[in-house]
PDB file of C-alpha atoms in Angstrom:
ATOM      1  CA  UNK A   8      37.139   0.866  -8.897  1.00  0.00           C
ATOM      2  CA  UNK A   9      34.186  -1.452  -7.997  1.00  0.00           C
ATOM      3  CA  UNK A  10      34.519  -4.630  -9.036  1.00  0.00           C
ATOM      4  CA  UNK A  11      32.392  -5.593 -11.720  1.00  0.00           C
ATOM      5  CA  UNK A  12      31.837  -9.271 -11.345  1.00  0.00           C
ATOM      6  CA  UNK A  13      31.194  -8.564  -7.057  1.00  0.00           C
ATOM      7  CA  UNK A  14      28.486  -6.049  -8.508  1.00  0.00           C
ATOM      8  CA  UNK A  15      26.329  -8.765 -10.707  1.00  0.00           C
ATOM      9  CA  UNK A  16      26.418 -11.294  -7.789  1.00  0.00           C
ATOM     10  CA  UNK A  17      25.105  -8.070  -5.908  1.00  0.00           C
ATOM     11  CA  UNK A  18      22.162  -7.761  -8.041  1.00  0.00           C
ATOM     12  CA  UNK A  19      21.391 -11.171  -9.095  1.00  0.00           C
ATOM     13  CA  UNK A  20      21.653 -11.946  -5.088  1.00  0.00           C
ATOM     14  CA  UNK A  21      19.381  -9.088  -4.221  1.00  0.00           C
ATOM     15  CA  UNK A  22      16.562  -9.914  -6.337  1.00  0.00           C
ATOM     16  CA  UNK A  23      16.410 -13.418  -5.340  1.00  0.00           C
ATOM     17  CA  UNK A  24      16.475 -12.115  -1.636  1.00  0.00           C
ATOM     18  CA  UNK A  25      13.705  -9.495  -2.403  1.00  0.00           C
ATOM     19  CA  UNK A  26      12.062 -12.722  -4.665  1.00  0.00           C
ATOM     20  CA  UNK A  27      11.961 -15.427  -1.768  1.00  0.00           C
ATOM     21  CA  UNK A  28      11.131 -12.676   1.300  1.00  0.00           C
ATOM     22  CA  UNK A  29       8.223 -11.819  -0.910  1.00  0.00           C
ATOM     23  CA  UNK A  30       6.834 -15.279  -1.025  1.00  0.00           C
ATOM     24  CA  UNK A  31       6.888 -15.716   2.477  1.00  0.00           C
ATOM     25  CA  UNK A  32       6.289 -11.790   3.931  1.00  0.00           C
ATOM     26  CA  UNK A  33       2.985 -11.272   5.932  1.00  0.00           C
ATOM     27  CA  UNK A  34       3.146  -7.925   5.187  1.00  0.00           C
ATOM     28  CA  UNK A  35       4.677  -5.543   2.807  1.00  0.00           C
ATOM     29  CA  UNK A  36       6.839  -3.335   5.232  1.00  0.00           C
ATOM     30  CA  UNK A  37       8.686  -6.472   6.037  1.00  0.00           C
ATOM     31  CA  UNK A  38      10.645  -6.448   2.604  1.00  0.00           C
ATOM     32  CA  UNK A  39      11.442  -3.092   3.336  1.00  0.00           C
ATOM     33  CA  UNK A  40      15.479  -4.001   4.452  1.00  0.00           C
ATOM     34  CA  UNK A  41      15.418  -6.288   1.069  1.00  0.00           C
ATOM     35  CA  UNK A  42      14.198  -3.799  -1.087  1.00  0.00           C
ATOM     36  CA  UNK A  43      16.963  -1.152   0.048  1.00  0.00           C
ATOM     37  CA  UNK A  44      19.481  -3.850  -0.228  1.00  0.00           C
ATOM     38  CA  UNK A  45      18.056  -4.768  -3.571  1.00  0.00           C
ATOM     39  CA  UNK A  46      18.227  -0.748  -4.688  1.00  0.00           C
ATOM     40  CA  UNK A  47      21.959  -0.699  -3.237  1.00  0.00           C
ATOM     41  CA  UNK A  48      22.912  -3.377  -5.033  1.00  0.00           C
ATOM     42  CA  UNK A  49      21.427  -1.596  -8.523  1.00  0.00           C
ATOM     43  CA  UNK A  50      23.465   1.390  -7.887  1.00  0.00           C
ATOM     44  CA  UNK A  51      26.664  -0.391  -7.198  1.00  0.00           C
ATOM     45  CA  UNK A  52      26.168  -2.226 -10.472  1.00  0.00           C
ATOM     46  CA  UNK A  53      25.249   0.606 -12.168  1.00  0.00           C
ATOM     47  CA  UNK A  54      28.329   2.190 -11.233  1.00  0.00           C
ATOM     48  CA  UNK A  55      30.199  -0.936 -11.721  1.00  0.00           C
ATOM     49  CA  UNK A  56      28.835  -1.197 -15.699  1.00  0.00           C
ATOM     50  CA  UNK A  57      29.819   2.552 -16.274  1.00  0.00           C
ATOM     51  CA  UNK A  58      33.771   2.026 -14.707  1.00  0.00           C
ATOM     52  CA  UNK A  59      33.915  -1.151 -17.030  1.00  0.00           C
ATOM     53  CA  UNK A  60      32.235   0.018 -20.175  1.00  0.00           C
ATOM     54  CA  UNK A  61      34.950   3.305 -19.441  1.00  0.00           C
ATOM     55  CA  UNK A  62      38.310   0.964 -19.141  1.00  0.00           C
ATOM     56  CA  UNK A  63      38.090  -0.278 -23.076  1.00  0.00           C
ATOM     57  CA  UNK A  64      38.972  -3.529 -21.581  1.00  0.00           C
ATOM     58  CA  UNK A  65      37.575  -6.475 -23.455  1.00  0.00           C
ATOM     59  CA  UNK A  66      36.780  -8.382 -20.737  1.00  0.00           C
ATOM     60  CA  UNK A  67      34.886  -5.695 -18.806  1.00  0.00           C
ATOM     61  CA  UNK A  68      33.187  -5.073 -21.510  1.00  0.00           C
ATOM     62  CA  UNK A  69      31.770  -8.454 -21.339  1.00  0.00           C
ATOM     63  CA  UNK A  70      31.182  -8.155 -17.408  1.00  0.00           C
ATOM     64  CA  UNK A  71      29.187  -4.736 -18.468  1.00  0.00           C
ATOM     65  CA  UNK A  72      26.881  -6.893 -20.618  1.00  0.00           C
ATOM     66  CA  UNK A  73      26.022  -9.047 -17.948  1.00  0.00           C
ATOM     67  CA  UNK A  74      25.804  -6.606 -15.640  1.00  0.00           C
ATOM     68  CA  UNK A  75      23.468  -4.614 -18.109  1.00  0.00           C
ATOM     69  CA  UNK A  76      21.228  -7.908 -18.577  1.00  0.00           C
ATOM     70  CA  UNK A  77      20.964  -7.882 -14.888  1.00  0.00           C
ATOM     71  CA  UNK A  78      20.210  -3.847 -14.385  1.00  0.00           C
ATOM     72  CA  UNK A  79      17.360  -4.768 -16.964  1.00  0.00           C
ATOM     73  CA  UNK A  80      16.075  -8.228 -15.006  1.00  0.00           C
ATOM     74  CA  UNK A  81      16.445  -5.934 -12.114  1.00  0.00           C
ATOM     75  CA  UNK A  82      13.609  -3.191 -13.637  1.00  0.00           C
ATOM     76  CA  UNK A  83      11.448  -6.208 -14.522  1.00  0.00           C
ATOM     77  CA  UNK A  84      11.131  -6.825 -11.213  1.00  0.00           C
ATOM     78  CA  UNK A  85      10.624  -3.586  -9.671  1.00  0.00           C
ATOM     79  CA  UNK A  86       7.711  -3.424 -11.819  1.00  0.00           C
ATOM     80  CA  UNK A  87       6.723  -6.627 -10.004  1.00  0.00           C
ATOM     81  CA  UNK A  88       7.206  -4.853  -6.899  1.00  0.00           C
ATOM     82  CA  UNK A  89       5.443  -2.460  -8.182  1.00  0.00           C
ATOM     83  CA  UNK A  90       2.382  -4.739  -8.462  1.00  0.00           C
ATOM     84  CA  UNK A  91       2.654  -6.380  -5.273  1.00  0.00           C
ATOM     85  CA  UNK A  92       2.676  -2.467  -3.548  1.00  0.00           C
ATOM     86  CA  UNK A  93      -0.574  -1.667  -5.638  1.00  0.00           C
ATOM     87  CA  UNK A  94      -2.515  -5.050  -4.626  1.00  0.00           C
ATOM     88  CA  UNK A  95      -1.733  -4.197  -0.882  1.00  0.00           C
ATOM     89  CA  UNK A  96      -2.903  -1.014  -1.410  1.00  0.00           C
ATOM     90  CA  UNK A  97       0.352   0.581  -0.462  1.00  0.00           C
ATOM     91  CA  UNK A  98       1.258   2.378  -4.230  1.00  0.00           C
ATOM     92  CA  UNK A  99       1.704   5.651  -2.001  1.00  0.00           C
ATOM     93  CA  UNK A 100       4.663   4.140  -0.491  1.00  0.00           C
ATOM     94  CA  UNK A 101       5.982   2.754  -3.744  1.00  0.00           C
ATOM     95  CA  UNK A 102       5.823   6.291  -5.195  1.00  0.00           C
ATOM     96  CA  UNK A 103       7.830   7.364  -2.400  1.00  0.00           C
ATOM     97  CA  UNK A 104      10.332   4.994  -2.648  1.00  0.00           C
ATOM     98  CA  UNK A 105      11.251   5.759  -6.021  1.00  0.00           C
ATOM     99  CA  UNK A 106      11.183   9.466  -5.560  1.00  0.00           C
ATOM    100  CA  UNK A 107      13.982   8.850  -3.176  1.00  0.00           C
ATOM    101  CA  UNK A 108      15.430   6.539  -5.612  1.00  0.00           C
ATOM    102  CA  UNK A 109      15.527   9.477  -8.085  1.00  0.00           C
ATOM    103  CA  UNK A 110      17.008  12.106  -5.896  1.00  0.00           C
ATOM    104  CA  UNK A 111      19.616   9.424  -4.894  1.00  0.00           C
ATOM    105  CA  UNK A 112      20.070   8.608  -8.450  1.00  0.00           C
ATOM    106  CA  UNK A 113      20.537  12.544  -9.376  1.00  0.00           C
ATOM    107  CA  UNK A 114      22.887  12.999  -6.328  1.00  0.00           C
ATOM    108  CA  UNK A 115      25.157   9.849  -7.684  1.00  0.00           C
ATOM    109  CA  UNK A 116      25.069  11.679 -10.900  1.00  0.00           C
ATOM    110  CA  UNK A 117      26.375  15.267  -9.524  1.00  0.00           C
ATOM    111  CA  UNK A 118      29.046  13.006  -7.554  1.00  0.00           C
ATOM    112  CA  UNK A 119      30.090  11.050 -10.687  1.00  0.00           C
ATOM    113  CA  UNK A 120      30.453  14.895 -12.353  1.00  0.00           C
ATOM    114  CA  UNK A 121      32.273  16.141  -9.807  1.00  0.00           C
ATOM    115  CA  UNK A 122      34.932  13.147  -9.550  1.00  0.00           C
ATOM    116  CA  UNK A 123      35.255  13.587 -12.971  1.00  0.00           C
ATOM    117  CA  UNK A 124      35.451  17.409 -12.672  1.00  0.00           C
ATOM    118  CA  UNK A 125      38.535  16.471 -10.436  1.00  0.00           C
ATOM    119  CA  UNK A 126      40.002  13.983 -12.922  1.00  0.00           C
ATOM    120  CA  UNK A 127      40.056  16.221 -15.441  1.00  0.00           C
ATOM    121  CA  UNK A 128      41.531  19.126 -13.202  1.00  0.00           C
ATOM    122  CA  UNK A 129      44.266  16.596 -12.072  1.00  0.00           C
ATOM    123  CA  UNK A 130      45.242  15.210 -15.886  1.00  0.00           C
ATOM    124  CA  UNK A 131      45.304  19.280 -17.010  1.00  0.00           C
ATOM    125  CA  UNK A 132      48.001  19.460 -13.653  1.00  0.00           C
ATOM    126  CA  UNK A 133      49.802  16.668 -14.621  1.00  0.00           C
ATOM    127  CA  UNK A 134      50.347  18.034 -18.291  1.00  0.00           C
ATOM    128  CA  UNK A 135      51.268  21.218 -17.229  1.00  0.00           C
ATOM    129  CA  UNK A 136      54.157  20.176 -14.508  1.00  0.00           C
ATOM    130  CA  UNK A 137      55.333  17.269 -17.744  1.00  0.00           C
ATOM    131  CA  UNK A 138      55.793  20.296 -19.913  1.00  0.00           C
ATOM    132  CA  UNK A 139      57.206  22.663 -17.312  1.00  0.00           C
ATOM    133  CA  UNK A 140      59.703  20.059 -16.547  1.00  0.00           C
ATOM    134  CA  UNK A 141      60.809  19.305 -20.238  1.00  0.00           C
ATOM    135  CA  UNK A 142      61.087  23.078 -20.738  1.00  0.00           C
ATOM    136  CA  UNK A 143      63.039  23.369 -17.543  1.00  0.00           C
ATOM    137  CA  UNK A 144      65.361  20.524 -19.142  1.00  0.00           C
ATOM    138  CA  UNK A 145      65.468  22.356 -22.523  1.00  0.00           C
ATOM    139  CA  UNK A 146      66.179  25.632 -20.756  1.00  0.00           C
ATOM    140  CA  UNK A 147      69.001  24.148 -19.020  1.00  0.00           C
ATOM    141  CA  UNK A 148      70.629  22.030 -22.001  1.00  0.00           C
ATOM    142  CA  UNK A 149      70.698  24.788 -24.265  1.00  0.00           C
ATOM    143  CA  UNK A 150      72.158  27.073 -21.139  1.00  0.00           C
ATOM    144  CA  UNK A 151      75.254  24.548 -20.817  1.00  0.00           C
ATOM    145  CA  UNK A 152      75.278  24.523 -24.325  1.00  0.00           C
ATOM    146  CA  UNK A 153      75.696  28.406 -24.653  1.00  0.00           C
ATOM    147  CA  UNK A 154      78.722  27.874 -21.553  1.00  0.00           C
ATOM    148  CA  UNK A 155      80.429  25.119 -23.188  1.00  0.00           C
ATOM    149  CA  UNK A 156      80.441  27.027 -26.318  1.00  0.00           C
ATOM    150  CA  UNK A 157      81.882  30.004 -24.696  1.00  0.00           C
ATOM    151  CA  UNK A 158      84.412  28.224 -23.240  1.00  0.00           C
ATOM    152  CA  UNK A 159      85.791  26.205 -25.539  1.00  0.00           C
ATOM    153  CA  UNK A 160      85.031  29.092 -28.274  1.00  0.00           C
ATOM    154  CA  UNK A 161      83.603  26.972 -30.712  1.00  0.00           C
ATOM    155  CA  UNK A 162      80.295  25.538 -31.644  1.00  0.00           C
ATOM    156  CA  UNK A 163      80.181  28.063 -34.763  1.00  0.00           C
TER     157      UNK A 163
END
């Protein structure tokens, strides 16, 4: 499980990375490493929000929520980014970096399903060998039943 509270200072650390570089950068390409760490971070938090929100636990819940307002502070500023890309002219590149954002994004989601997939497939197990078990149990208690009855020739 990733750790919610590790996953906000992620993001919140990431965008004021990607926030001071920007201020200082001569040239777009050089924000390049911040921006990737900045779109790490998002998906680890992402995650991060979905595993809390999932565990019913009041406290993650509360750690989602942050991590939620963050995810959304986050999108503010890519559209800032966004702006910064079109003033140098470089919008091209921008498209292209959030194309590869969205087939990233889509093959996170086809991972998620598939650990799921597995989870599901491994609780489904699980219930099967519990009931195999108790009917093993049952099979045998009534079995030593039937003997004892036979040989003490009673139980009528």
């Amino acid at each position: 499980m990733i750790d919610p509270i590790t996953a906000l200072a992620g993001i919140q650390s990431a965008i004021s990375l990607v926030k001071k570089a920007a201020k200082v950068a001569n040239d777009i390409g050089s924000l390049a490493p911040m921006i990737a760490k900045l779109f790490d971070a998002k998906s680890v938090a992402t995650k991060a929000m979905l595993e809390a929100k999932r565990s019913k636990n009041k406290s993650n819940m509360g750690t989602a929520l942050q991590i939620e307002m963050a995810l959304d502070q986050a999108k503010v500023f890519e559209e800032e980014l966004k702006l910064l890309f079109m003033q140098t002219g470089k919008i091209d590149v921008w498209q292209k970096i959030k194309a590869r954002q969205a087939e990233m994004d889509r093959d996170d989601a086809k991972e998620i399903g598939a650990l799921r997939a597995e989870e599901k497939i491994t609780e489904i197990a699980l219930v099967i060998a519990i009931v195999f078990f108790l009917m093993f149990f049952a099979f045998v208690g009534v079995n030593e039943l039937i003997n004892f009855c036979q040989k003490t020739r009673g139980c009528a």
